[in-house]
PDB file of C-alpha atoms in Angstrom:
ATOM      1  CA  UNK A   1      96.702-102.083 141.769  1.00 96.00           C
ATOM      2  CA  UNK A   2      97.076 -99.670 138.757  1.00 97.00           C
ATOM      3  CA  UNK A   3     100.025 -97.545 138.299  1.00 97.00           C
ATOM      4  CA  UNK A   4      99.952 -94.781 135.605  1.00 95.00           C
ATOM      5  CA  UNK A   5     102.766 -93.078 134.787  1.00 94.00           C
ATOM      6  CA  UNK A   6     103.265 -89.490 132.381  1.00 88.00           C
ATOM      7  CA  UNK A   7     105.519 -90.122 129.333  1.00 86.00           C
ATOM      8  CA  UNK A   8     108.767 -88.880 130.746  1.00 88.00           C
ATOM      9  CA  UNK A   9     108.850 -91.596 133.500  1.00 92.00           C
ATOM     10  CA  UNK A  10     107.323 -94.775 131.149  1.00 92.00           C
ATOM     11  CA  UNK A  11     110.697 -94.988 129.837  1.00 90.00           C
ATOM     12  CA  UNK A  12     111.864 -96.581 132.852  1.00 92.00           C
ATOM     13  CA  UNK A  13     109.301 -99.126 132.938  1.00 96.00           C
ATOM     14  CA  UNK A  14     109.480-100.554 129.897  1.00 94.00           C
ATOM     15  CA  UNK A  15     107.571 -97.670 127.785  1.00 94.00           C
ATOM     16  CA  UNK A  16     104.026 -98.157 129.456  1.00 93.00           C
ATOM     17  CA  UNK A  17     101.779 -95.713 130.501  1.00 91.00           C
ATOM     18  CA  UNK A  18      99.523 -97.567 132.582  1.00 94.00           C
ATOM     19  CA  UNK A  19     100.671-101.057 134.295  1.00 96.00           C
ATOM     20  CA  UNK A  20      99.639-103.293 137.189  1.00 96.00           C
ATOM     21  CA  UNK A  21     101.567-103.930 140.396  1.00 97.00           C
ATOM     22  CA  UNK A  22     101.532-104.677 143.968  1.00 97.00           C
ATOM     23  CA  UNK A  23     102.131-103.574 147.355  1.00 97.00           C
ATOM     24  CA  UNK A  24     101.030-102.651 151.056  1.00 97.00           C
ATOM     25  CA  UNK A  25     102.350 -99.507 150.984  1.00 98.00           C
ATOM     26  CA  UNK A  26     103.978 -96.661 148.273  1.00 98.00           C
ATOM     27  CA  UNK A  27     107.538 -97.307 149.421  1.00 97.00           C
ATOM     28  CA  UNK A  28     107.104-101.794 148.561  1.00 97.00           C
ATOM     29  CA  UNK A  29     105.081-100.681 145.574  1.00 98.00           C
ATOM     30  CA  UNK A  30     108.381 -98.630 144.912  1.00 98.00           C
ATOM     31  CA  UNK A  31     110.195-101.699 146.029  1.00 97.00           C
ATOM     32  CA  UNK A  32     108.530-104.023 143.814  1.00 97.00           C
ATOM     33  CA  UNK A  33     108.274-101.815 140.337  1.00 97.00           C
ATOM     34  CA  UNK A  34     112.313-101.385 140.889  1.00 97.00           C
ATOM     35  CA  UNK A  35     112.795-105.007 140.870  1.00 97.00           C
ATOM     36  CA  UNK A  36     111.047-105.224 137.865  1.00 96.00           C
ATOM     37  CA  UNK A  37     112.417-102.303 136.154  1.00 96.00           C
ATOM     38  CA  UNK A  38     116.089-101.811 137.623  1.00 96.00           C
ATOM     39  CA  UNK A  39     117.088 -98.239 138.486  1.00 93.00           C
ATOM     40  CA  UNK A  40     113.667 -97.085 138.423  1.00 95.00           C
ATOM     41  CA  UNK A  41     113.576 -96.394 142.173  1.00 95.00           C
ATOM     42  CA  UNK A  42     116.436 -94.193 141.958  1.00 93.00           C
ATOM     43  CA  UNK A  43     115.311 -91.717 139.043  1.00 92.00           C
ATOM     44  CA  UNK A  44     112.301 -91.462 142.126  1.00 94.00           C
ATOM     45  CA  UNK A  45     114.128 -91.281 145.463  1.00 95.00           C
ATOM     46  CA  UNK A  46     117.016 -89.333 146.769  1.00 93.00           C
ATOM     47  CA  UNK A  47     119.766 -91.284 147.737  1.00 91.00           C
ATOM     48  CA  UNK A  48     118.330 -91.252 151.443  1.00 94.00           C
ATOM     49  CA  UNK A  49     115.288 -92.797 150.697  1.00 94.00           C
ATOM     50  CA  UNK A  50     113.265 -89.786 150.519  1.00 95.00           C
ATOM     51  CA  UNK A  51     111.283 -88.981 147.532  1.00 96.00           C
ATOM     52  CA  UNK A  52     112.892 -86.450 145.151  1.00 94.00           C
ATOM     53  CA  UNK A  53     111.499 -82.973 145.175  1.00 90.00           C
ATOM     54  CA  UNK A  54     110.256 -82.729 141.619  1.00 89.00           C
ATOM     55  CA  UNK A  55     108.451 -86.490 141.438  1.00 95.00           C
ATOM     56  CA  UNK A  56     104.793 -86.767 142.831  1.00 95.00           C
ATOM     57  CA  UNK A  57     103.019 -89.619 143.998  1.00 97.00           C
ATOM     58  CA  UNK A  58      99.164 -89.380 144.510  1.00 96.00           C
ATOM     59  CA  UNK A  59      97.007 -92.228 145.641  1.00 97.00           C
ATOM     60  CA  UNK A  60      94.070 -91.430 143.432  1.00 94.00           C
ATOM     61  CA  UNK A  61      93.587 -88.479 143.665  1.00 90.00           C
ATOM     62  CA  UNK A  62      95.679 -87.537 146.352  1.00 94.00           C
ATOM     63  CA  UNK A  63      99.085 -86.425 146.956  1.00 95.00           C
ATOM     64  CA  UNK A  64     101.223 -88.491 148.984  1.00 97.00           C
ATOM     65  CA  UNK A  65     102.648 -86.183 150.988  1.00 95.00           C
ATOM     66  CA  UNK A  66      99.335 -85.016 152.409  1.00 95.00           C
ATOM     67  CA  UNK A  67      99.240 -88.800 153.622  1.00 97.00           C
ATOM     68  CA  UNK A  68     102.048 -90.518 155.111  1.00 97.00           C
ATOM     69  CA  UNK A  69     104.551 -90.102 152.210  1.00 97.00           C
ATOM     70  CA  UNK A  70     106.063 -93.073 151.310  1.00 97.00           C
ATOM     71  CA  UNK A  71     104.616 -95.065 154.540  1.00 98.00           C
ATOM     72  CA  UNK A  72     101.440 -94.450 152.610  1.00 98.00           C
ATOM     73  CA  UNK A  73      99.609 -97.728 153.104  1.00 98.00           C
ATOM     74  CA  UNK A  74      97.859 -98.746 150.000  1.00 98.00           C
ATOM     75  CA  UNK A  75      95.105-101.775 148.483  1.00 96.00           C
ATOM     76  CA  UNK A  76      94.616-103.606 145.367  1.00 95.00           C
ATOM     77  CA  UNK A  77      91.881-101.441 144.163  1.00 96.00           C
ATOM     78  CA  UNK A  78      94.226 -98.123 144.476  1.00 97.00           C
ATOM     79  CA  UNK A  79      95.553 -96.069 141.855  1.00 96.00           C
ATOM     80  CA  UNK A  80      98.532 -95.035 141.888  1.00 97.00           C
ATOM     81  CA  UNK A  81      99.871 -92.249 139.667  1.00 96.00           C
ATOM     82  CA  UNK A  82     103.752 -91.295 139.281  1.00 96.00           C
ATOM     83  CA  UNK A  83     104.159 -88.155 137.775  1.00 94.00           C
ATOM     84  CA  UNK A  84     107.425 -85.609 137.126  1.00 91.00           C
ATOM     85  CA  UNK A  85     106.937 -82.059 137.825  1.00 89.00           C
ATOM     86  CA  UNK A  86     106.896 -79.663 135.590  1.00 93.00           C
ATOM     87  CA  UNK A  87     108.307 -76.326 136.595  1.00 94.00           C
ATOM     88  CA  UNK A  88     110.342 -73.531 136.119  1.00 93.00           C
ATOM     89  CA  UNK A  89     110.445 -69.761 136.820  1.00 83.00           C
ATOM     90  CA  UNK A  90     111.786 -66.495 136.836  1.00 74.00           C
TER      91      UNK A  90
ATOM     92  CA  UNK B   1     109.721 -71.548 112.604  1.00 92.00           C
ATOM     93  CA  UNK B   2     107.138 -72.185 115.153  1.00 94.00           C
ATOM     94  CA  UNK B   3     103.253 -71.580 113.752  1.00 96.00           C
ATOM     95  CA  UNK B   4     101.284 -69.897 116.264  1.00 97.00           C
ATOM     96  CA  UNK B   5      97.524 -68.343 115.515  1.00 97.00           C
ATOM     97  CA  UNK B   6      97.037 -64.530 116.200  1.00 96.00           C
ATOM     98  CA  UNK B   7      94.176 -66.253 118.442  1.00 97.00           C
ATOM     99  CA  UNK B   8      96.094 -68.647 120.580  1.00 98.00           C
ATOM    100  CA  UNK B   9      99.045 -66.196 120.835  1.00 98.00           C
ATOM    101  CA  UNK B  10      96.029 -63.993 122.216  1.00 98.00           C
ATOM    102  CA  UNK B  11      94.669 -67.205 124.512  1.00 98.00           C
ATOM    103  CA  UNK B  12      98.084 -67.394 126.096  1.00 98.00           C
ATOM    104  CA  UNK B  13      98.054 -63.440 126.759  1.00 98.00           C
ATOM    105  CA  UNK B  14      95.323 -63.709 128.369  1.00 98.00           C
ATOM    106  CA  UNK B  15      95.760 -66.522 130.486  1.00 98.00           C
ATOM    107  CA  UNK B  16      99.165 -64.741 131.711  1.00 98.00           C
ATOM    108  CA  UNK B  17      96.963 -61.693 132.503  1.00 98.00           C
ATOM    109  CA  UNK B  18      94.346 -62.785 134.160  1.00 98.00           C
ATOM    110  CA  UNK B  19      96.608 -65.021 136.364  1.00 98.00           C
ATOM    111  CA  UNK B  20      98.249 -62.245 137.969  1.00 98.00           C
ATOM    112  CA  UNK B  21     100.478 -61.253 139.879  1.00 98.00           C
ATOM    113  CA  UNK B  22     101.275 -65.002 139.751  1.00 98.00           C
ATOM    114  CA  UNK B  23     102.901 -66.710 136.775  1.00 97.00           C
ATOM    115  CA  UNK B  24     100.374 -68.829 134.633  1.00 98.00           C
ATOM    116  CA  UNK B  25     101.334 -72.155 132.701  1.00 98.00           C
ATOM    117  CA  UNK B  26      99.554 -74.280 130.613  1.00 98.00           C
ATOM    118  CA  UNK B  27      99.937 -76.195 127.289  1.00 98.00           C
ATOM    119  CA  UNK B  28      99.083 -76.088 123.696  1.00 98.00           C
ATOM    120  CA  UNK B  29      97.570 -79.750 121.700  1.00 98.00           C
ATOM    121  CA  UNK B  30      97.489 -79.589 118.268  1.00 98.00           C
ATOM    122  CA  UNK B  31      95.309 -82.082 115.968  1.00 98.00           C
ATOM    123  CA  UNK B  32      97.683 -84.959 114.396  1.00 96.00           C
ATOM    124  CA  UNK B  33      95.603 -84.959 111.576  1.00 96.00           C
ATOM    125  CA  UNK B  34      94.069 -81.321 111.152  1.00 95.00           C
ATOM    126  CA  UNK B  35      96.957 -79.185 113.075  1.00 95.00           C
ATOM    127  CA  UNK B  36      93.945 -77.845 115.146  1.00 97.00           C
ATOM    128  CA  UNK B  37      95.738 -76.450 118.044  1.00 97.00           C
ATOM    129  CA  UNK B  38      93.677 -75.627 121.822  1.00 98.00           C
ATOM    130  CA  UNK B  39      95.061 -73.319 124.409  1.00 98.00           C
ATOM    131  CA  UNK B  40      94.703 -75.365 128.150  1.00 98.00           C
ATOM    132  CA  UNK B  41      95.499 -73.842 130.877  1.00 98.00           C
ATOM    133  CA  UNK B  42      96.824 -76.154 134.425  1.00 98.00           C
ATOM    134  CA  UNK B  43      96.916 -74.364 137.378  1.00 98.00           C
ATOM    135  CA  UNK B  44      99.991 -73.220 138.802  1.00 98.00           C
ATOM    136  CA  UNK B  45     100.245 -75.073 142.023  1.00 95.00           C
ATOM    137  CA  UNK B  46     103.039 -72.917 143.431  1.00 95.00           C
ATOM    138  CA  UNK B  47     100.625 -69.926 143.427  1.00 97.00           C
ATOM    139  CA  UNK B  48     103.933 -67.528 142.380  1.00 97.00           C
ATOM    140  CA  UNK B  49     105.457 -64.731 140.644  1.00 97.00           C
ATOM    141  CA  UNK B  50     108.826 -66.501 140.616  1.00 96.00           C
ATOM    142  CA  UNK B  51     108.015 -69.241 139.176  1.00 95.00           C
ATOM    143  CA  UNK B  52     105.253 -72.129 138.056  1.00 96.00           C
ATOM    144  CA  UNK B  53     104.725 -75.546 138.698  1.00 96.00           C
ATOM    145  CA  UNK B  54     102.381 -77.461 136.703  1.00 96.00           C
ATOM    146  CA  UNK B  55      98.995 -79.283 138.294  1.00 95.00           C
ATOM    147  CA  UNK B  56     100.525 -82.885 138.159  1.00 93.00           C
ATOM    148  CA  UNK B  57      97.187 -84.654 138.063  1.00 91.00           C
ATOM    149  CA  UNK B  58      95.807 -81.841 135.448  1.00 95.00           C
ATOM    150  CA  UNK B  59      98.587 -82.526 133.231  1.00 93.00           C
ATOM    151  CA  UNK B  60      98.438 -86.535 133.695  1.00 91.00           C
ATOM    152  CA  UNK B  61      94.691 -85.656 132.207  1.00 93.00           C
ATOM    153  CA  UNK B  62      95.459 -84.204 129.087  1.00 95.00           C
ATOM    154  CA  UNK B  63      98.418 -86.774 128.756  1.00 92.00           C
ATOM    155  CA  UNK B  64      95.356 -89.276 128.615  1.00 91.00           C
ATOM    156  CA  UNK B  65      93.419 -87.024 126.540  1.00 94.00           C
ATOM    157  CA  UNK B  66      96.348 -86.692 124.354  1.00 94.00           C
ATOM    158  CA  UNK B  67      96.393 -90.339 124.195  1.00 91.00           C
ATOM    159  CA  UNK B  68      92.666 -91.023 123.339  1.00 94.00           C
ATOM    160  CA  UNK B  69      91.996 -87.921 120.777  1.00 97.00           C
ATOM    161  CA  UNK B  70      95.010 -88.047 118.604  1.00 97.00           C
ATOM    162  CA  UNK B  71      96.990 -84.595 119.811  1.00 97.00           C
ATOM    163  CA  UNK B  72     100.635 -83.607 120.263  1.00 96.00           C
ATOM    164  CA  UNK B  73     101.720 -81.368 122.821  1.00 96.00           C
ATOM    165  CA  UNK B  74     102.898 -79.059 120.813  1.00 98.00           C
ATOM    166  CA  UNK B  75     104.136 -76.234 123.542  1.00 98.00           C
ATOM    167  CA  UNK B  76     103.944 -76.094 126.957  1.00 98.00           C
ATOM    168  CA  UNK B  77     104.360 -71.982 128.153  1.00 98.00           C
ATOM    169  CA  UNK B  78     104.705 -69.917 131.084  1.00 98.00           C
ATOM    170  CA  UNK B  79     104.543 -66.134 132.084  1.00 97.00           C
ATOM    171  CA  UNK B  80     107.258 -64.151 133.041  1.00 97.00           C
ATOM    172  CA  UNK B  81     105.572 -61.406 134.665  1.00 96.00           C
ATOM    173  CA  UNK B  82     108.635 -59.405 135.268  1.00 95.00           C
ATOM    174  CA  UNK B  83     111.318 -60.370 132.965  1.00 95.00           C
ATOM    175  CA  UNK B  84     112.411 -60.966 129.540  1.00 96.00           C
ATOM    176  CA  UNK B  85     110.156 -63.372 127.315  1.00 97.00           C
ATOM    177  CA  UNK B  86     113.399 -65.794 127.213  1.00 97.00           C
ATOM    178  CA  UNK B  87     113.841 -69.503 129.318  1.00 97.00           C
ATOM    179  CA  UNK B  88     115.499 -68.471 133.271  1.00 95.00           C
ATOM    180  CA  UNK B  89     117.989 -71.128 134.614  1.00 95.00           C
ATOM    181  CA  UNK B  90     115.508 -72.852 136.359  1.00 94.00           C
ATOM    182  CA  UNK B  91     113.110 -72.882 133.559  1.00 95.00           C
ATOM    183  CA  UNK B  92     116.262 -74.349 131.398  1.00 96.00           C
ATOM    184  CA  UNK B  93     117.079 -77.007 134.677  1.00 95.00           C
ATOM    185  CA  UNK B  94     113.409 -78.305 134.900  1.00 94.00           C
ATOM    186  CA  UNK B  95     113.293 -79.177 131.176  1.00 95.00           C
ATOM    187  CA  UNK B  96     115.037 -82.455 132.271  1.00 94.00           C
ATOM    188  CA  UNK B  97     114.705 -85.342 134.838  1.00 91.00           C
ATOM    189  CA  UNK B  98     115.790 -85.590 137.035  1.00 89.00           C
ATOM    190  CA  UNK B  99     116.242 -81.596 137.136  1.00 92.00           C
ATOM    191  CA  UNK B 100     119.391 -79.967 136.316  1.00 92.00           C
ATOM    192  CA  UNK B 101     120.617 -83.689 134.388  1.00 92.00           C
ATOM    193  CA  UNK B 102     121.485 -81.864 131.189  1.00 94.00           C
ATOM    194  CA  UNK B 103     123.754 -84.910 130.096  1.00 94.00           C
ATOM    195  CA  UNK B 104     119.822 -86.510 129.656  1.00 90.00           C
ATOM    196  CA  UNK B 105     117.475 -86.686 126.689  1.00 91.00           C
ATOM    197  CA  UNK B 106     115.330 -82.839 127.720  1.00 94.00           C
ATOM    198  CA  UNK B 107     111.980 -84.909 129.200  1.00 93.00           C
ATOM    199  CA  UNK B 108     110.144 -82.854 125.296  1.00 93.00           C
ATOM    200  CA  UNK B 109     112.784 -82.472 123.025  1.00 92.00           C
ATOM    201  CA  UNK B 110     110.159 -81.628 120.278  1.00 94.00           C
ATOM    202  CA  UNK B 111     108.083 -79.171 122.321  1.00 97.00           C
ATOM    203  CA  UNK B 112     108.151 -75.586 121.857  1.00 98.00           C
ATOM    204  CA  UNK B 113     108.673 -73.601 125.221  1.00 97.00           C
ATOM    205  CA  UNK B 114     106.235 -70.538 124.979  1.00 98.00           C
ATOM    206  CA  UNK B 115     107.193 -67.635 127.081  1.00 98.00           C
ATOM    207  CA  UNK B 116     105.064 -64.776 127.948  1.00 98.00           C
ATOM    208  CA  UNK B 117     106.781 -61.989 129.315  1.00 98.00           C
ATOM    209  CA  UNK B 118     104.074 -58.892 130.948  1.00 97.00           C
ATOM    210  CA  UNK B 119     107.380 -57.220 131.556  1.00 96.00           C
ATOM    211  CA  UNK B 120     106.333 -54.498 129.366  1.00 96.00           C
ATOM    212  CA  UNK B 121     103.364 -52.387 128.291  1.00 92.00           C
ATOM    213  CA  UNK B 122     102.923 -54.509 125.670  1.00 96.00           C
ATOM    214  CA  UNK B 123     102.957 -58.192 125.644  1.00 97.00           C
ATOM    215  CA  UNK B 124     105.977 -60.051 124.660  1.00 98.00           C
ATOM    216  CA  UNK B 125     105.770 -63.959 123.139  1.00 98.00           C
ATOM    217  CA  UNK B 126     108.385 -66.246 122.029  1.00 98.00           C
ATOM    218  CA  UNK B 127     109.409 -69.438 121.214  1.00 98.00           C
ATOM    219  CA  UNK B 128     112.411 -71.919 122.377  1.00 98.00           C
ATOM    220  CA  UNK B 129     113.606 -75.133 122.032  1.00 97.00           C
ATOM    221  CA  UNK B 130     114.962 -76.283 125.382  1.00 97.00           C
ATOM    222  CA  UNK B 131     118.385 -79.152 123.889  1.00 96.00           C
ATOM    223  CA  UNK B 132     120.696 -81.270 125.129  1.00 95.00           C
ATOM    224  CA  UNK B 133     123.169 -79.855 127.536  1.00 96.00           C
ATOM    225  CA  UNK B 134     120.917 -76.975 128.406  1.00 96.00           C
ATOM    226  CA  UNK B 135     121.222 -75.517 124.472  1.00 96.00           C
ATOM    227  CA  UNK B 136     118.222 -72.814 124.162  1.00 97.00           C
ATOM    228  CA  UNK B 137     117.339 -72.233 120.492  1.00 97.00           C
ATOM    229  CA  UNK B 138     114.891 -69.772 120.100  1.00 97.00           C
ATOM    230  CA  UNK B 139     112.506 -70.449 117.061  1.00 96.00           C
ATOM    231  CA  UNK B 140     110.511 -67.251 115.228  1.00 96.00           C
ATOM    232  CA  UNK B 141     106.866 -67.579 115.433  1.00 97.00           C
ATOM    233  CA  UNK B 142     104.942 -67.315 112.139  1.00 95.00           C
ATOM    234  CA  UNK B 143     101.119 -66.045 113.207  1.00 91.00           C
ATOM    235  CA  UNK B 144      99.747 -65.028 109.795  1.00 75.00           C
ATOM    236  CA  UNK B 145      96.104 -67.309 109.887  1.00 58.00           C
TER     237      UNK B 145
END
């Protein structure tokens, strides 16, 4: 499947924006892109597992945690997009 | 010295106006080779005067777009619609990721931060540099076309 990243997160895979990969579900995509790219998964999940507040994951167009979160099952003709939020406030 | 248009300082004014009571956020691209610079505004998805969060997939869109026509980002800004035109904590711990990791690299060290502040009558705009270890430099904006 396709994974696209933004440009604050292609630094941990090797400085690409868009890549291929593989897995049956987010958290072995996760799995899989970490063994490629060591410490990537933990710039994305908590320590627990859970994915950090301020990352989003959307399966083409939608976000992952309107799914099943990480359990998200996926195919090889997904997209995947990892993205950093941007935020801030008052 | 941050150049800013009368027209897009306007664009962003507008934007922060007509997206209240809520905070609007969006970004300026600017033209690598003509320094033309577009106002686009991304929907803030937490729907809040407190704060803003960016559309993730609207921003991944004009990364691409970025990408394919030759732009910069050259400021990304936010209203304030009740206080100071000038970067909160939590505008200041969001510049990096993961947030708060001010030992990091700011995730757009070259970026201007553009903050519109409604706090007053009249319209308040001004420019930062968000640094390493949480340094805010504020840069004057020149708007003279």
């Amino acid at each position: 499947m396709t994974v696209n990243v933004t440009s604050v997160i292609e630094k941990l895979v090797g400085g690409q924006r868009s890549f291929e990969s593989v897995g049956d579900s987010v958290k072995s995509l996760i799995e899989n892109i970490n063994e490629a790219y060591p410490g990537f998964s933990d710039q994305i999940l908590e320590e627990g597992g859970e994915l950090r507040r301020f990352v989003n994951i959307y399966l083409n167009d939608e976000d992952i945690r309107y799914l099943d979160g990480l359990n998200t099952e996926l195919t090889d003709d997904d997209t995947v997009s990892i993205l950093p939020a941007l935020a801030g406030g008052e | 010295m941050a150049y800013i248009p009368n027209e897009i300082l306007q664009a962003m004014v507008d934007h922060a106006k007509d997206d209240l009571p809520n905070e609007a956020c969006g970004m300026i691209l600017i033209g690598r080779s003509d320094r033309q610079m577009t106002v686009h505004r991304v929907t803030n998805t937490a729907a809040s005067p407190y704060r803003y969060e960016m559309s993730p997939l609207e921003m991944m869109k004009l990364e691409q777009k970025r990408d394919s026509e030759n732009l910069d980002l050259f400021a990304i800004y936010h209203s304030h619609v009740a206080s100071a035109a000038y970067p909160s904590p939590t505008d200041v711990r969001m510049a990096f990721f993961p947030p708060g990791e001010t030992d990091n690299e700011p995730m757009f060290p070259d970026t201007y931060y553009v903050l519109v502040s409604l706090e007053n009558n009249k319209p308040d705009v001004r420019a930062f540099h968000i640094k390493k270890h949480g340094e805010i430099s504020e840069e004057s904006i020149e708007s003279e076309n």
